[in-house]
Coordinates of C-alpha atoms in Angstrom, one line a residue:
X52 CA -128.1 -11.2 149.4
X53 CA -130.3 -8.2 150.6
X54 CA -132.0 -9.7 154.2
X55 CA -134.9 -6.7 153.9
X56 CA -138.1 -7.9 153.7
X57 CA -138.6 -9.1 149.7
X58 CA -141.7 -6.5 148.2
X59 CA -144.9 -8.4 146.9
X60 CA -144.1 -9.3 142.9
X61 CA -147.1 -10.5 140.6
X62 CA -145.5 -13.1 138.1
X63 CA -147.2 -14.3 134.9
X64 CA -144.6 -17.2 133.8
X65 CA -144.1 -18.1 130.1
X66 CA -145.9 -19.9 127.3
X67 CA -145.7 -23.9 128.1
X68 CA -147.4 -25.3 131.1
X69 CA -148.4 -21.8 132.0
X70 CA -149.0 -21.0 135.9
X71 CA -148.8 -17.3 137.8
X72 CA -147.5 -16.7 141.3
X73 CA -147.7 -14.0 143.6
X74 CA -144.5 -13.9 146.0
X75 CA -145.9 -12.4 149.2
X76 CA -143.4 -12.5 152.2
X77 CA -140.5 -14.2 150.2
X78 CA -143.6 -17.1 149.8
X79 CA -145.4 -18.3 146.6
X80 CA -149.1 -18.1 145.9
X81 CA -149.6 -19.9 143.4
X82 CA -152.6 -20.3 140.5
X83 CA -153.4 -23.7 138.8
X84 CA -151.7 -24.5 135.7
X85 CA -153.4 -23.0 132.8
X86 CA -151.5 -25.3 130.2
X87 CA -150.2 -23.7 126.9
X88 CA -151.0 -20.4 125.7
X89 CA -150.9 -21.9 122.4
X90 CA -155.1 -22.2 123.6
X91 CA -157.3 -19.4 123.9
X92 CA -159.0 -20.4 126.4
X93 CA -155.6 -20.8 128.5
X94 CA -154.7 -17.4 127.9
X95 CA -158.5 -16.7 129.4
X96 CA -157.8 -18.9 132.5
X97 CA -154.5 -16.8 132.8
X98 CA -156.0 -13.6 133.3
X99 CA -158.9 -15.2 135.4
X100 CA -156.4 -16.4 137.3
X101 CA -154.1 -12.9 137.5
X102 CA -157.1 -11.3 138.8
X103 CA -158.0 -13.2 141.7
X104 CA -154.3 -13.3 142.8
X105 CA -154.5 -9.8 143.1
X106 CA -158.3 -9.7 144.6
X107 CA -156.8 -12.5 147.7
X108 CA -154.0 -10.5 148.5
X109 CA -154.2 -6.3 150.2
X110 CA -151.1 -5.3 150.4
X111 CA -149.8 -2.9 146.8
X112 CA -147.8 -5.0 144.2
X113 CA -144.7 -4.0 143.8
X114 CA -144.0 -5.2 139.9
X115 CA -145.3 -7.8 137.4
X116 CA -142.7 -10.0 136.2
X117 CA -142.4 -11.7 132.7
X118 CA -140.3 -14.0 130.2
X119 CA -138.2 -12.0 128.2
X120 CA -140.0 -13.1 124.7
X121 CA -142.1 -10.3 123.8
X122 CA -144.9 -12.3 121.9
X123 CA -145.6 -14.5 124.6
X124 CA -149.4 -13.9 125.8
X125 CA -148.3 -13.8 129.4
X126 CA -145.7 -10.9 129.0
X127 CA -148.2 -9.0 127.0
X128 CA -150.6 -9.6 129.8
X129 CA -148.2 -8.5 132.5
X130 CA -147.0 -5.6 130.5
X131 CA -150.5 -4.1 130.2
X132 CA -150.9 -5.1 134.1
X133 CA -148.1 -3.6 135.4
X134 CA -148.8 -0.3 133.5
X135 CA -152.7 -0.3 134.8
X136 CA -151.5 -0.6 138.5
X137 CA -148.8 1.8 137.7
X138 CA -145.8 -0.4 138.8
X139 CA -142.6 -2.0 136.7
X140 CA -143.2 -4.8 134.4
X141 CA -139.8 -6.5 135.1
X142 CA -138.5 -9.1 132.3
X143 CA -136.6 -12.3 133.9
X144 CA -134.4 -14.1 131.0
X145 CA -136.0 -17.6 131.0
X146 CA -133.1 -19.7 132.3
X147 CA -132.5 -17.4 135.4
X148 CA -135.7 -17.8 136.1
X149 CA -135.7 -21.5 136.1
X150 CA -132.5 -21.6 138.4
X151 CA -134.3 -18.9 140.5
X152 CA -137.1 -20.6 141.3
X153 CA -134.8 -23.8 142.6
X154 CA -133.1 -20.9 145.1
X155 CA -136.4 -19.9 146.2
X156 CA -138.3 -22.8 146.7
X157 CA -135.1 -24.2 148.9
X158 CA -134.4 -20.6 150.3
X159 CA -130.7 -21.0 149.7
X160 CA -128.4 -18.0 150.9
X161 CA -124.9 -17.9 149.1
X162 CA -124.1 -17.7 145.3
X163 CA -125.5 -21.0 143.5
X164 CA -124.4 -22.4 140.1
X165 CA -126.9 -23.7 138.0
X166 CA -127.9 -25.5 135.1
X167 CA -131.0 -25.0 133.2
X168 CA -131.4 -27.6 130.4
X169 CA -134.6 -27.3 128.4
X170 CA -136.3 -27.0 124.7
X171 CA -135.6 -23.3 124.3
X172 CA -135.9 -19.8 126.2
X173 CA -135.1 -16.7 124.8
X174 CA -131.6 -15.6 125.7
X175 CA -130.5 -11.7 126.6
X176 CA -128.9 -11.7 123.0
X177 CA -131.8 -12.4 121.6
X178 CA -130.9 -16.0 120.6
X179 CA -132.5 -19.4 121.5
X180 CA -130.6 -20.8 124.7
X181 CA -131.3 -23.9 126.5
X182 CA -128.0 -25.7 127.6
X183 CA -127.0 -23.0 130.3
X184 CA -124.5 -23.0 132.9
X185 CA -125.1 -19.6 134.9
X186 CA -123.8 -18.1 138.6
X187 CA -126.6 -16.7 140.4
X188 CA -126.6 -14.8 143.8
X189 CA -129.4 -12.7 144.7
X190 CA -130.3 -10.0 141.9
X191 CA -126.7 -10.5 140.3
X192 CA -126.5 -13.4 137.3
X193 CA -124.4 -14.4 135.0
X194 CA -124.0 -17.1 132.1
X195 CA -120.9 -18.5 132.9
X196 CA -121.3 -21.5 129.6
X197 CA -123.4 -23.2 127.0
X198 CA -123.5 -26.0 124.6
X199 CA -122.2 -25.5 121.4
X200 CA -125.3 -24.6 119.4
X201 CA -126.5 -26.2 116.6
X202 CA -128.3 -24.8 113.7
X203 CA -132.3 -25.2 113.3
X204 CA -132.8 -26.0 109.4
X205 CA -136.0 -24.4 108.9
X206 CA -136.4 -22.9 112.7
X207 CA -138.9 -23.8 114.5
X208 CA -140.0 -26.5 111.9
X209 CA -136.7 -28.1 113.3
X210 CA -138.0 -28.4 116.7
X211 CA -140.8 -30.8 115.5
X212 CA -139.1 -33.3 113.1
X213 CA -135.5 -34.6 115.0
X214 CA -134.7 -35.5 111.6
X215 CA -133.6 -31.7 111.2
X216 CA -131.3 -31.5 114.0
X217 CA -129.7 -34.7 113.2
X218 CA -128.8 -33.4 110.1
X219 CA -128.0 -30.3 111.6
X220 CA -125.3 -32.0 113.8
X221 CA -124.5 -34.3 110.7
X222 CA -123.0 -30.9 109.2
X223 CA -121.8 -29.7 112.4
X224 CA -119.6 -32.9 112.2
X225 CA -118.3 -31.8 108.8
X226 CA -120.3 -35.0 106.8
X227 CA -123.2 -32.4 105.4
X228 CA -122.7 -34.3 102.0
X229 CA -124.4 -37.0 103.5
X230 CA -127.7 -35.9 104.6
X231 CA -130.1 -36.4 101.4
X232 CA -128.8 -40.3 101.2
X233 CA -129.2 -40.8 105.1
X234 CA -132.6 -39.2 105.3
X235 CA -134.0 -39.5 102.0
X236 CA -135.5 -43.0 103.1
X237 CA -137.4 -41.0 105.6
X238 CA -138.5 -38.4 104.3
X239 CA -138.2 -37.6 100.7
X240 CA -135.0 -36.8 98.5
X241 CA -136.3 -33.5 97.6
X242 CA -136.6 -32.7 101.7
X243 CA -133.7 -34.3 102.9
X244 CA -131.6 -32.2 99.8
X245 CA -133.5 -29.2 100.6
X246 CA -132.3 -29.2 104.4
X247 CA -129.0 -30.1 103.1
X248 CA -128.4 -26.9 100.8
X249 CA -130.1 -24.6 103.8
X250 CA -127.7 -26.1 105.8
X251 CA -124.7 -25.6 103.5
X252 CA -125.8 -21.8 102.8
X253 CA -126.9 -21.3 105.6
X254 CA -130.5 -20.0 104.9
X255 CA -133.3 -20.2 107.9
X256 CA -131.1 -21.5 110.2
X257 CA -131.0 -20.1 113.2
X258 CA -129.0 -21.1 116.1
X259 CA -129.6 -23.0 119.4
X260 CA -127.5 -23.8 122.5
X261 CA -130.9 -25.9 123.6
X262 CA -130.2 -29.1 125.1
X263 CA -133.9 -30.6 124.1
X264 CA -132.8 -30.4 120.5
X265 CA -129.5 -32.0 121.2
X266 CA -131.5 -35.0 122.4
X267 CA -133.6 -34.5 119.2
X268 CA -130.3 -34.9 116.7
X269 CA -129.3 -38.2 119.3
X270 CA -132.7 -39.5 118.5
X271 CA -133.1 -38.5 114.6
X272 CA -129.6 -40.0 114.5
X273 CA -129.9 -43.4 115.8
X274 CA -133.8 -43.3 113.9
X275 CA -136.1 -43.6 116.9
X276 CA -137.9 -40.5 116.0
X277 CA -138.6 -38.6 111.9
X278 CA -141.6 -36.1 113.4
X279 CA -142.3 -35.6 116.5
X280 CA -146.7 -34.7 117.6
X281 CA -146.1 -34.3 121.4
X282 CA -143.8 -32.5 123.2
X283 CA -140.0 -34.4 124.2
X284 CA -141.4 -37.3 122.5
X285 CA -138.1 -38.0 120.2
X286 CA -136.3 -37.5 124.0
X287 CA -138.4 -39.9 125.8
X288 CA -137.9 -42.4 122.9
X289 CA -133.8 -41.8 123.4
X290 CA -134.5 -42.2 127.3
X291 CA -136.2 -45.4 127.0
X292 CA -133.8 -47.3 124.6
X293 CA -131.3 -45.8 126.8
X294 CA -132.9 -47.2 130.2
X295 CA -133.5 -50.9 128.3
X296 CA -129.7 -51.1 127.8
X297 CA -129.0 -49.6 131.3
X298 CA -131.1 -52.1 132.6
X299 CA -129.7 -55.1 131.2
X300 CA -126.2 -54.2 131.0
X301 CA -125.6 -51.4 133.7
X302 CA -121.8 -51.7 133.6
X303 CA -122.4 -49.7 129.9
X304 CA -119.6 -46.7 129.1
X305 CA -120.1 -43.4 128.2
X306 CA -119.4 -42.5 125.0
X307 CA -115.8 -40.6 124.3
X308 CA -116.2 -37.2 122.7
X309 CA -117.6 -34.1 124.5
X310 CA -115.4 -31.5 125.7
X311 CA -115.5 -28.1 126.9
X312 CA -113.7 -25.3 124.9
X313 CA -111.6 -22.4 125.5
X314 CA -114.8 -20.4 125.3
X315 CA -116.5 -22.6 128.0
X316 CA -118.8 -23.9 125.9
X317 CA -119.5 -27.6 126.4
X318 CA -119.3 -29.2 122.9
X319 CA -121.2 -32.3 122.4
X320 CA -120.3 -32.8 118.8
X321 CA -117.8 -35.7 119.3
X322 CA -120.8 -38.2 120.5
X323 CA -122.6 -37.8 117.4
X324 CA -120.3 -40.4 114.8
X325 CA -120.9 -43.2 117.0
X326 CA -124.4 -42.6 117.0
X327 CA -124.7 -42.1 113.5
X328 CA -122.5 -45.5 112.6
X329 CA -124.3 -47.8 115.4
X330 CA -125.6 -50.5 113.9
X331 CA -129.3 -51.6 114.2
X332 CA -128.6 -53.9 117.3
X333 CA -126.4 -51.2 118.7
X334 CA -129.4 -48.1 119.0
X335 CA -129.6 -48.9 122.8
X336 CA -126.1 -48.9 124.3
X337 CA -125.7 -45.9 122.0
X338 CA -128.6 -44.0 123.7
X339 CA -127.0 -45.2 126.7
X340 CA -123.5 -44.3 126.0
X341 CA -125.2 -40.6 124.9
X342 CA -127.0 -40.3 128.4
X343 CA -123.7 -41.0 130.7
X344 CA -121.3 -39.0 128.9
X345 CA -124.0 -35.7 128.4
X346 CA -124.8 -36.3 132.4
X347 CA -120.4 -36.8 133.0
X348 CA -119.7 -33.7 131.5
X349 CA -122.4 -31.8 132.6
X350 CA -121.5 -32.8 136.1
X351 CA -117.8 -31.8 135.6
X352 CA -118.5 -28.6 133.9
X353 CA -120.8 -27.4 137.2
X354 CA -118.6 -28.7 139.3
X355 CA -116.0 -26.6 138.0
X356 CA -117.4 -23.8 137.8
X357 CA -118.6 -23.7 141.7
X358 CA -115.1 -24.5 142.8
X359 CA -113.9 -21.5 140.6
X360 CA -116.9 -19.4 141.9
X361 CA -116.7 -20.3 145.6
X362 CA -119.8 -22.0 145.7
X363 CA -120.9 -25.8 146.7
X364 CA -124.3 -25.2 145.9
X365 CA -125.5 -26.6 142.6
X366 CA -129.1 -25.9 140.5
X367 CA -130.4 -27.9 138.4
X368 CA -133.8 -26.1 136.5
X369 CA -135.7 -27.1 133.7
X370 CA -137.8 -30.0 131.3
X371 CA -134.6 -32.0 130.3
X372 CA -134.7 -32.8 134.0
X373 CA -137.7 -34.8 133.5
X374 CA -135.4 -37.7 132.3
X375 CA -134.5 -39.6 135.1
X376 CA -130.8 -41.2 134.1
X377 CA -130.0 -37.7 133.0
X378 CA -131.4 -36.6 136.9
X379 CA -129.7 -39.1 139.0
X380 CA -126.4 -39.2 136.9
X381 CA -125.6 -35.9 137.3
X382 CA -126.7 -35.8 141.1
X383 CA -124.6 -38.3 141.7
X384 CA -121.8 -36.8 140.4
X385 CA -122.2 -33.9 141.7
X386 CA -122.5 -35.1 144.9
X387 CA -119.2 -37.1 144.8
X388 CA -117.4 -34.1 144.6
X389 CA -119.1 -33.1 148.0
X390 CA -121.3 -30.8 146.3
X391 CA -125.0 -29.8 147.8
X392 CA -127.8 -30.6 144.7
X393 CA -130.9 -29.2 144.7
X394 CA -133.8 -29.3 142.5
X395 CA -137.2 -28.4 142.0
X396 CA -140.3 -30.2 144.1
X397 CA -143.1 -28.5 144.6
X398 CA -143.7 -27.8 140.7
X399 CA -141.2 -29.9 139.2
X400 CA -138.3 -29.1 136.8
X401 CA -140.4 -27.4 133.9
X402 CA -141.9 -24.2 133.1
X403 CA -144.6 -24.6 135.6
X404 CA -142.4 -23.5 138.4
X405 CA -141.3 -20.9 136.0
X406 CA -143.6 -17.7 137.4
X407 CA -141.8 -18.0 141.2
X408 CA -138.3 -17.4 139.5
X409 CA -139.3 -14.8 138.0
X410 CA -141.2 -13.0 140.4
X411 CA -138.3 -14.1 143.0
X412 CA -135.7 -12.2 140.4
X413 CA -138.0 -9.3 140.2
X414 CA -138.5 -9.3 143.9
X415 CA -134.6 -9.0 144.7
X416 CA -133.9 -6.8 141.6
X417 CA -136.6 -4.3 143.9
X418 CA -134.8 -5.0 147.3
X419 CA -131.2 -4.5 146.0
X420 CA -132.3 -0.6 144.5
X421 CA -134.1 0.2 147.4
X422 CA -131.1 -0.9 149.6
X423 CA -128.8 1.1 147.2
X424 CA -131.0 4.2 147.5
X425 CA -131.4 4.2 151.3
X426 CA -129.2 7.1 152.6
X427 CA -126.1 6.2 154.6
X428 CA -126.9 6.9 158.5
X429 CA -124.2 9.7 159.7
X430 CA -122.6 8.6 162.6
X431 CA -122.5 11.3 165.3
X432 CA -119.0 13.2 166.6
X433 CA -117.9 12.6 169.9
X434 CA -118.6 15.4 172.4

């Protein structure tokens, strides 16, 4: 990692729980949280907000740094920015930038591995990621893994009715056949066979390594959640039935099934039958058994991956780290195999902390070019 002074990096973050940062001195300065730039008047706050960051501070910026997603209001914002002051605008892929901030805020030196579990971020191949496993050190990154992805019947329709992705993983499992009798009940015969065929033909259905939706089949599956008005609500309604079982009968298993495939990808596909087949009185040690064996294989995957990386430092970034059994299962573990955990604090685990990834990324990116472009020093022949 370069040890030069990092340059002064303007960061606008991404589109949830929106918040810039200006990364003076290897240290954030941070704006308040503007909320979703789904609101206008967020997007207004946003700029506001840009422009006294820049007003506070004397020394030249460096870059503006931005999600990789180009509709996002705050990478149009810092691309017209960056081009006004005449410096880069310098996209960070949304995942690195979550695991990046967790470096930065703790100021780790080394390579790190991380994981950054969330709803979704646009991935470098253009896809929807959001069950990453990546190697990070300094301005060098790489996905290492993912979860095998799941299709989003009707895209981002998908994302708001767990319904969707339960049938999704319903014909991921192979039993597509039985998605307009399981969900007709809930939602209509001519909807539930309507997802069925566009899952079958595959029409408008776009893939997802996301993690959040894999909690959103868990919870369509076992029927805790149809349609979802608020963000992570089918995943909070998983995490409670889960923590009700936990709490009575903490001794519960983790559920058989998820592996990790020749490709590295961690396939979660064999916890879905016994989710689908509890019974009514069964929903809760089936959330339960769903949390432990996502947080067990999760654990081992990273762990794996440092000791074949050479590192014992371990990431964890992003909203799926909101749920606490998730959290502390996979810390644990982790820290069993005498690994060092580390996690956001100041901002916590979602997009909120996003903006100091991102301008940390953009920061190093700067340092390691200028480092590469500094001539080598002659040394002088003895007399």
């Amino acid at each position: 990692m370069n040890t030069a002074p990092l340059p002064t990096v303007l960061a606008c973050g991404a589109w949830l729980k929106n918040a810039a940062c200006l990364l003076v001195d290897g240290a954030p300065v941070w704006s308040a949280v503007h909320g979703d730039l789904s609101d206008p008047a967020a997007c207004a706050a946003l700029e506001t907000s840009v422009q006294q960051l820049l007003a506070g501070h004397g020394a030249p910026i460096a870059a503006v740094a931005h999600d990789l997603h180009p509709d996002f209001f705050s990478t149009q914002l810092a691309v017209q920015l960056a081009a006004t002051l005449g410096v880069p605008a310098i996209g960070v892929q949304h995942h690195h930038a979550h695991i990046a901030a967790v470096v930065a805020e703790h100021g780790i030196e080394g390579p790190v591995v991380g994981l950054a579990l969330d709803g979704v971020g646009l991935g470098t191949d253009g896809q929807a990621w959001g069950g990453e496993l990546l190697w990070m050190h300094g301005a060098q990154w790489q996905r290492l893994g993912h979860l095998v992805p799941l299709a989003l019947p009707g895209g981002d329709r998908a994302a708001r009715e767990p319904w969707r992705m339960a049938a999704s993983a319903l014909h991921a499992l192979g039993r597509g056949d039985e998605i307009a009798t399981r969900f007709a009940p809930q939602v209509g015969g001519t909807i539930a066979s309507g997802v069925q065929q566009m899952l079958a033909k595959n029409l408008n259905c776009p893939q997802t390594s996301s993690t959040g939706r894999w909690f959103d089949a868990a919870a369509g599956a076992l029927r805790l959640s149809v349609r979802q008005t608020d963000e992570a609500e089918a995943a909070i309604a998983l995490e409670a039935a889960a923590a009700r079982c936990l709490a009575l009968h903490p001794g519960t298993a983790a559920l058989p099934g998820a592996v990790i495939d020749a490709q590295n990808r961690l396939d979660l596909r064999g916890l879905m039958p016994a989710l689908f087949d509890a019974a009514p009185d069964g929903v809760d040690a089936a959330a339960a058994g769903f949390h432990l064996a996502l947080a067990d294989a999760l654990a081992d995957w990273a762990g794996r991956a440092a000791l074949e990386h050479g590192s014992r430092d371990v990431c964890l970034g992003g909203g799926c780290f909101f749920n606490r059994i998730l959290r502390e299962r996979v810390t644990d573990r982790l820290q069993a195999a005498n690994l060092r955990v580390h996690r956001p604090l100041d901002k916590g685990c979602g997009d909120a902390g996003l903006a100091l990834g991102q301008a940390w990324v953009a920061a190093q990116q700067l340092a390691a070019t200028t480092a590469q472009e500094q001539p080598t020093k002659e040394t002088e022949p003895c007399a």
